[in-house]
Short mmCIF file of C-alpha atoms (C1' of nucleotides) in Angstrom, two decimals:
data_model
loop_
_atom_site.label_atom_id
_atom_site.label_comp_id
_atom_site.label_asym_id
_atom_site.label_seq_id
_atom_site.Cartn_x
_atom_site.Cartn_y
_atom_site.Cartn_z
CA MET A 11 -10.28 -0.02 -54.53
CA GLU A 12 -10.84 -3.74 -54.22
CA GLN A 13 -8.65 -4.21 -51.14
CA ASP A 14 -10.59 -1.50 -49.31
CA LYS A 15 -13.68 -3.54 -50.23
CA LEU A 16 -11.81 -6.73 -49.05
CA ARG A 17 -10.78 -4.89 -45.54
CA GLU A 18 -14.17 -3.69 -44.89
CA ALA A 19 -15.97 -7.61 -45.43
CA PHE A 20 -13.46 -8.73 -43.33
CA GLU A 21 -14.27 -6.08 -40.26
CA ASP A 22 -17.93 -6.85 -40.81
CA ALA A 23 -17.09 -10.80 -40.67
CA PHE A 24 -14.67 -10.73 -37.76
CA GLU A 25 -16.99 -8.84 -36.17
CA VAL A 26 -20.30 -10.85 -36.64
CA LEU A 27 -18.25 -13.78 -35.45
CA THR A 28 -17.04 -11.98 -32.14
CA GLN A 29 -20.05 -10.57 -31.33
CA HIS A 30 -21.26 -14.14 -30.94
CA SER A 31 -18.34 -14.86 -28.70
CA VAL A 32 -16.29 -13.22 -25.65
CA GLY A 33 -13.99 -10.54 -24.31
CA GLU A 34 -12.74 -7.26 -25.40
CA LEU A 35 -12.31 -7.21 -29.64
CA GLN A 36 -9.55 -6.10 -31.67
CA TYR A 37 -9.01 -6.62 -35.06
CA PRO A 38 -5.73 -8.57 -36.51
CA PRO A 39 -2.91 -6.58 -37.72
CA ASP A 40 -2.23 -6.84 -41.13
CA HIS A 41 -4.22 -8.36 -44.40
CA LYS A 42 -2.85 -11.12 -44.30
CA ASN A 43 -4.32 -11.90 -41.35
CA HIS A 44 -7.67 -11.14 -43.07
CA MET A 45 -7.50 -13.47 -46.00
CA ALA A 46 -6.53 -16.41 -43.59
CA PHE A 47 -9.71 -15.43 -41.67
CA LEU A 48 -11.71 -15.57 -45.02
CA ASN A 49 -10.37 -18.85 -46.79
CA ARG A 50 -10.99 -20.44 -43.08
CA TYR A 51 -14.29 -19.48 -42.81
CA PRO A 52 -15.79 -18.33 -46.50
CA HIS A 53 -18.98 -18.86 -45.31
CA ILE A 54 -19.38 -15.69 -43.06
CA ARG A 55 -19.26 -12.95 -46.19
CA GLY A 56 -19.72 -9.36 -44.29
CA ASN A 57 -23.34 -9.40 -44.04
CA TYR A 58 -24.99 -7.93 -40.78
CA SER A 59 -28.38 -9.60 -40.72
CA CYS A 60 -26.77 -13.26 -41.13
CA CYS A 61 -26.34 -13.55 -37.78
CA GLY A 62 -28.93 -11.01 -36.73
CA MET A 63 -27.00 -7.74 -36.22
CA LEU A 64 -27.20 -4.87 -36.39
CA PRO A 65 -24.34 -2.57 -38.08
CA PRO A 66 -22.53 -0.79 -36.12
CA GLU A 67 -23.56 2.73 -36.51
CA GLU A 68 -27.09 1.04 -35.25
CA ARG A 69 -25.52 -1.28 -32.72
CA SER A 70 -26.22 -0.94 -29.20
CA TYR A 71 -24.96 -3.43 -26.24
CA ASN A 72 -28.43 -3.65 -24.29
CA TRP A 73 -30.11 -6.01 -22.74
CA ARG A 74 -32.60 -6.33 -25.38
CA SER A 75 -31.04 -6.05 -28.76
CA LEU A 76 -29.06 -9.26 -27.14
CA THR A 77 -32.05 -10.99 -26.69
CA ASN A 78 -33.24 -9.73 -30.18
CA GLY A 79 -29.92 -10.54 -32.01
CA SER A 80 -30.11 -14.21 -30.44
CA ALA A 81 -33.19 -14.55 -31.33
CA ASN A 82 -32.49 -13.83 -35.17
CA PHE A 83 -29.20 -15.24 -35.14
CA CYS A 84 -31.24 -18.90 -34.40
CA ARG A 85 -33.47 -18.00 -37.36
CA GLU A 86 -30.66 -17.83 -40.03
CA GLU A 87 -29.92 -21.24 -40.55
CA SER A 88 -27.39 -21.33 -42.90
CA PHE A 89 -25.30 -19.57 -40.50
CA HIS A 90 -26.32 -21.90 -38.01
CA GLN A 91 -25.42 -24.95 -40.40
CA SER A 92 -21.93 -23.39 -40.74
CA LEU A 93 -20.91 -22.87 -37.79
CA GLN A 94 -21.83 -26.24 -36.88
CA SER A 95 -17.74 -26.57 -38.53
CA ILE A 96 -16.50 -24.18 -35.10
CA THR A 97 -16.30 -25.23 -31.93
CA GLY A 98 -16.90 -23.19 -29.32
CA ASN A 99 -13.54 -22.59 -28.74
CA GLN A 100 -12.34 -21.82 -31.71
CA LEU A 101 -15.27 -18.68 -30.97
CA VAL A 102 -13.87 -18.43 -28.05
CA GLN A 103 -9.95 -18.36 -28.90
CA THR A 104 -10.64 -16.03 -31.85
CA SER A 105 -11.79 -12.70 -29.28
CA LEU A 106 -10.54 -14.05 -25.91
CA PHE A 107 -7.94 -12.14 -24.28
CA GLN A 108 -7.67 -9.89 -27.45
CA GLN A 109 -8.63 -5.67 -27.36
CA LYS A 110 -10.65 -3.89 -30.13
CA GLY A 111 -8.84 -0.51 -31.26
CA GLY A 112 -10.28 2.08 -32.59
CA LYS A 113 -13.85 2.61 -33.15
CA GLY A 114 -17.25 1.29 -31.41
CA ARG A 115 -14.63 -0.42 -28.28
CA ARG A 116 -16.82 -1.64 -25.61
CA LYS A 117 -16.35 -2.71 -22.08
CA LEU A 118 -15.86 -6.12 -21.00
CA ARG A 119 -18.96 -7.31 -18.94
CA LEU A 120 -18.57 -9.44 -15.54
CA PHE A 121 -20.62 -12.34 -17.42
CA GLU A 122 -18.37 -12.21 -20.29
CA TYR A 123 -15.20 -12.11 -18.44
CA LEU A 124 -16.45 -15.17 -16.17
CA PHE A 125 -17.60 -17.14 -19.46
CA GLU A 126 -13.57 -16.68 -20.04
CA SER A 127 -12.87 -18.05 -17.28
CA LEU A 128 -14.56 -20.97 -17.79
CA CYS A 129 -12.79 -21.50 -20.92
CA ASN A 130 -9.50 -21.21 -20.00
CA SER A 131 -7.90 -23.69 -17.72
CA GLU A 132 -5.83 -22.06 -16.37
CA MET A 133 -8.41 -21.33 -14.48
CA GLU A 134 -9.93 -24.64 -13.15
CA SER A 135 -9.06 -24.09 -10.22
CA CYS A 136 -11.06 -21.08 -9.02
CA ILE A 137 -14.25 -21.38 -11.44
CA GLN A 138 -15.92 -24.77 -13.53
CA TRP A 139 -18.25 -25.34 -15.66
CA VAL A 140 -21.14 -27.81 -13.72
CA ASP A 141 -22.85 -28.54 -16.31
CA LYS A 142 -21.81 -27.06 -19.94
CA THR A 143 -24.78 -27.62 -21.75
CA LYS A 144 -26.96 -25.60 -19.30
CA GLY A 145 -24.71 -22.98 -18.40
CA VAL A 146 -24.39 -23.51 -14.98
CA PHE A 147 -21.37 -22.71 -13.42
CA GLN A 148 -19.52 -22.92 -10.08
CA TYR A 149 -17.18 -21.17 -8.15
CA ILE A 150 -14.44 -23.59 -6.45
CA SER A 151 -14.55 -21.72 -2.93
CA LYS A 152 -10.43 -22.02 -2.18
CA ASN A 153 -9.76 -19.98 -4.92
CA LYS A 154 -12.30 -18.14 -6.24
CA GLU A 155 -10.51 -14.98 -4.77
CA LYS A 156 -8.05 -15.53 -7.50
CA LEU A 157 -10.58 -14.86 -9.98
CA THR A 158 -12.20 -11.82 -8.40
CA GLU A 159 -8.93 -10.39 -7.61
CA LEU A 160 -8.24 -10.70 -11.89
CA TRP A 161 -11.23 -9.17 -12.48
CA GLY A 162 -10.85 -6.09 -10.19
CA GLN A 163 -7.64 -6.04 -12.03
CA ARG A 164 -8.35 -6.07 -15.17
CA LYS A 165 -11.26 -3.38 -14.49
CA GLY A 166 -8.78 -0.92 -12.84
CA ASN A 167 -10.79 -0.67 -10.06
CA ARG A 168 -9.62 1.62 -7.28
CA LYS A 169 -9.71 -1.34 -4.02
CA PRO A 170 -9.69 -5.30 -4.74
CA MET A 171 -12.16 -6.63 -5.74
CA THR A 172 -13.68 -9.71 -3.41
CA TYR A 173 -16.07 -12.29 -3.92
CA GLN A 174 -18.58 -10.72 -1.38
CA LYS A 175 -18.85 -7.83 -4.59
CA MET A 176 -18.86 -9.69 -7.52
CA ALA A 177 -21.58 -12.30 -5.93
CA ARG A 178 -23.46 -8.08 -5.45
CA ALA A 179 -22.60 -7.69 -9.39
CA LEU A 180 -24.16 -11.30 -10.00
CA ARG A 181 -27.16 -10.72 -8.15
CA ASN A 182 -27.88 -7.59 -10.21
CA TYR A 183 -27.56 -9.91 -13.43
CA VAL A 184 -30.38 -11.87 -11.47
CA ARG A 185 -32.65 -9.54 -11.49
CA THR A 186 -31.99 -8.77 -15.41
CA GLY A 187 -32.31 -12.14 -16.49
CA GLU A 188 -28.73 -12.29 -17.43
CA ILE A 189 -27.79 -14.89 -15.00
CA THR A 190 -29.73 -16.87 -12.66
CA LYS A 191 -28.54 -18.27 -9.53
CA ILE A 192 -28.78 -22.19 -8.59
CA ARG A 193 -29.43 -23.25 -4.76
CA ARG A 194 -26.28 -24.61 -4.27
CA LYS A 195 -23.47 -23.30 -3.25
CA LEU A 196 -21.75 -20.60 -5.10
CA THR A 197 -23.95 -22.26 -8.32
CA TYR A 198 -24.97 -19.82 -10.48
CA GLN A 199 -26.28 -20.21 -14.73
CA PHE A 200 -26.10 -17.96 -17.63
CA SER A 201 -29.65 -17.40 -19.10
CA GLU A 202 -29.72 -19.14 -22.55
CA ALA A 203 -29.92 -16.21 -24.42
CA VAL A 204 -25.99 -15.02 -23.08
CA LEU A 205 -24.88 -18.73 -23.57
CA GLN A 206 -26.51 -17.95 -26.97
CA ARG A 207 -24.20 -14.81 -27.42
CA LEU A 208 -20.68 -16.50 -25.79
CA SER A 209 -21.07 -19.41 -27.76
CA PRO A 210 -23.66 -19.87 -30.66
CA SER A 211 -21.90 -24.01 -30.86
CA HIS A 212 -23.09 -24.97 -27.83
CA PHE A 213 -26.93 -24.60 -29.04
CA LEU A 214 -26.00 -26.66 -32.46
CA GLY A 215 -27.71 -29.56 -32.19
CA LYS A 216 -30.14 -28.25 -30.01
CA ASP A 217 -33.55 -27.79 -32.03
CA LEU A 218 -35.45 -26.59 -29.31
CA PHE A 219 -33.52 -23.16 -30.61
CA CYS A 220 -33.00 -23.52 -34.24
CA SER A 221 -35.24 -25.59 -35.58
CA GLN A 222 -36.32 -24.41 -39.03
CA TYR A 223 -40.13 -24.84 -37.39
CA GLY A 224 -39.49 -22.12 -34.64
CA GLN A 225 -41.38 -19.09 -34.04
CA PRO A 226 -39.49 -16.63 -33.33
CA ASP A 227 -40.85 -15.14 -30.40
CA GLN A 228 -40.92 -18.15 -28.55
CA GLU A 229 -37.65 -17.90 -27.55
CA TYR A 230 -39.05 -15.88 -24.33
CA LEU A 231 -40.97 -18.51 -23.63
CA SER A 232 -38.95 -21.27 -23.66
CA LEU A 233 -36.08 -19.22 -21.90
CA ASN A 234 -38.62 -18.98 -19.29
CA HIS A 235 -39.76 -22.28 -19.23
CA TRP A 236 -35.48 -23.03 -19.22
CA ASN A 237 -35.46 -21.04 -16.44
CA ALA A 238 -38.49 -22.00 -14.32
CA ASN A 239 -36.06 -24.68 -13.95
CA TYR A 240 -32.89 -23.90 -12.21
CA TYR A 241 -34.44 -25.47 -8.69
CA GLY A 242 -34.01 -28.92 -10.14
CA TYR A 243 -30.42 -28.83 -9.52
CA GLY A 244 -30.04 -30.02 -6.27
CA SER A 245 -29.04 -32.66 -7.23
CA TYR A 246 -25.77 -31.64 -8.53
"C1'" DA B 127 -20.53 -19.00 18.21
"C1'" DC B 128 -18.60 -18.71 14.46
"C1'" DC B 129 -17.39 -18.61 9.20
"C1'" DT B 130 -18.91 -18.89 4.44
"C1'" DT B 131 -22.67 -18.08 2.24
"C1'" DC B 132 -26.97 -15.15 0.08
"C1'" DG B 133 -29.52 -10.88 -0.58
"C1'" DG B 134 -30.99 -6.73 -1.48
"C1'" DG B 135 -30.88 -1.48 -0.33
"C1'" DA B 136 -28.36 2.52 -1.73
"C1'" DA B 137 -25.11 5.74 -3.11
"C1'" DC B 138 -21.53 7.01 -5.96
"C1'" DA B 139 -18.15 5.95 -10.01
"C1'" DT B 140 -17.41 5.13 -14.98
"C1'" DT B 141 -18.21 4.16 -19.33
"C1'" DT B 142 -21.25 4.92 -23.46
"C1'" DT C 12 -27.23 14.74 -19.74
"C1'" DA C 13 -29.33 10.08 -19.21
"C1'" DA C 14 -28.84 5.31 -18.96
"C1'" DA C 15 -26.12 1.27 -18.67
"C1'" DT C 16 -23.24 -1.72 -15.93
"C1'" DG C 17 -21.20 -2.00 -12.47
"C1'" DT C 18 -18.90 -0.40 -7.66
"C1'" DT C 19 -18.35 0.00 -2.82
"C1'" DC C 20 -20.46 -0.49 1.65
"C1'" DC C 21 -23.64 -2.20 4.60
"C1'" DC C 22 -27.21 -5.05 7.30
"C1'" DG C 23 -29.60 -8.72 8.00
"C1'" DA C 24 -30.56 -13.55 7.41
"C1'" DA C 25 -29.60 -18.48 6.91
"C1'" DG C 26 -27.29 -22.93 6.77
"C1'" DG C 27 -22.79 -25.65 7.89
#
DNA sequence: ACCTTCGGGAACATTT
DNA sequence: TAAATGTTCCCGAAGG
């Protein structure tokens, strides 16, 4: 009984944490890891509301829930403060290159794959940060096809993925506001809401979003304001 | 002129 | 079944 509760608590905590990271998810295989995890992050105790996540049965992965979730996440000061002890890398490494078996597994999305690649030093020759804090990144012209081919393989596409096709998918992101195109060759920018989801630690210390004085609805305004500046990257 | 990059329409496929 | 999320193909434009 006690073990079941502990296990549930861990699963909640792990999911909460990894939902704000990137990639496909997997529960660790044994209970030792559960315990080690909880000991390492005792502030995360399997409360979905601690970062605005819905319980699994209510959760949907559309854009609206993503932005709402990140807004709620930013309102939770205690969780915000707790995360200060976790680096972006730690968050990423918790779930990168992993798969969640069993319930609720979802597809890896392209922007998650891009973020994952940006955090992977082995992909530096293919894609790099231009301004990590603002989520601006750039494909490396010479090797970008390697990155796209790996994406295609990972998705198990019928035909090889190309930059042309990946860029087409990115333009869909531009339409939905998840990514903006920077007026610079091969350069894009994650939207702030996407960045918050992928790596909340990006925003630690940014009073723009996590201020205790901030109003929840302001996120959308600030998001627009933030994106409105994207033409200003001509100096890069 | 050529190549690369960009932008979008449209049909189609897969997953949730 | 419908919606979400790409994937694939195509065409034309812009810029170096």
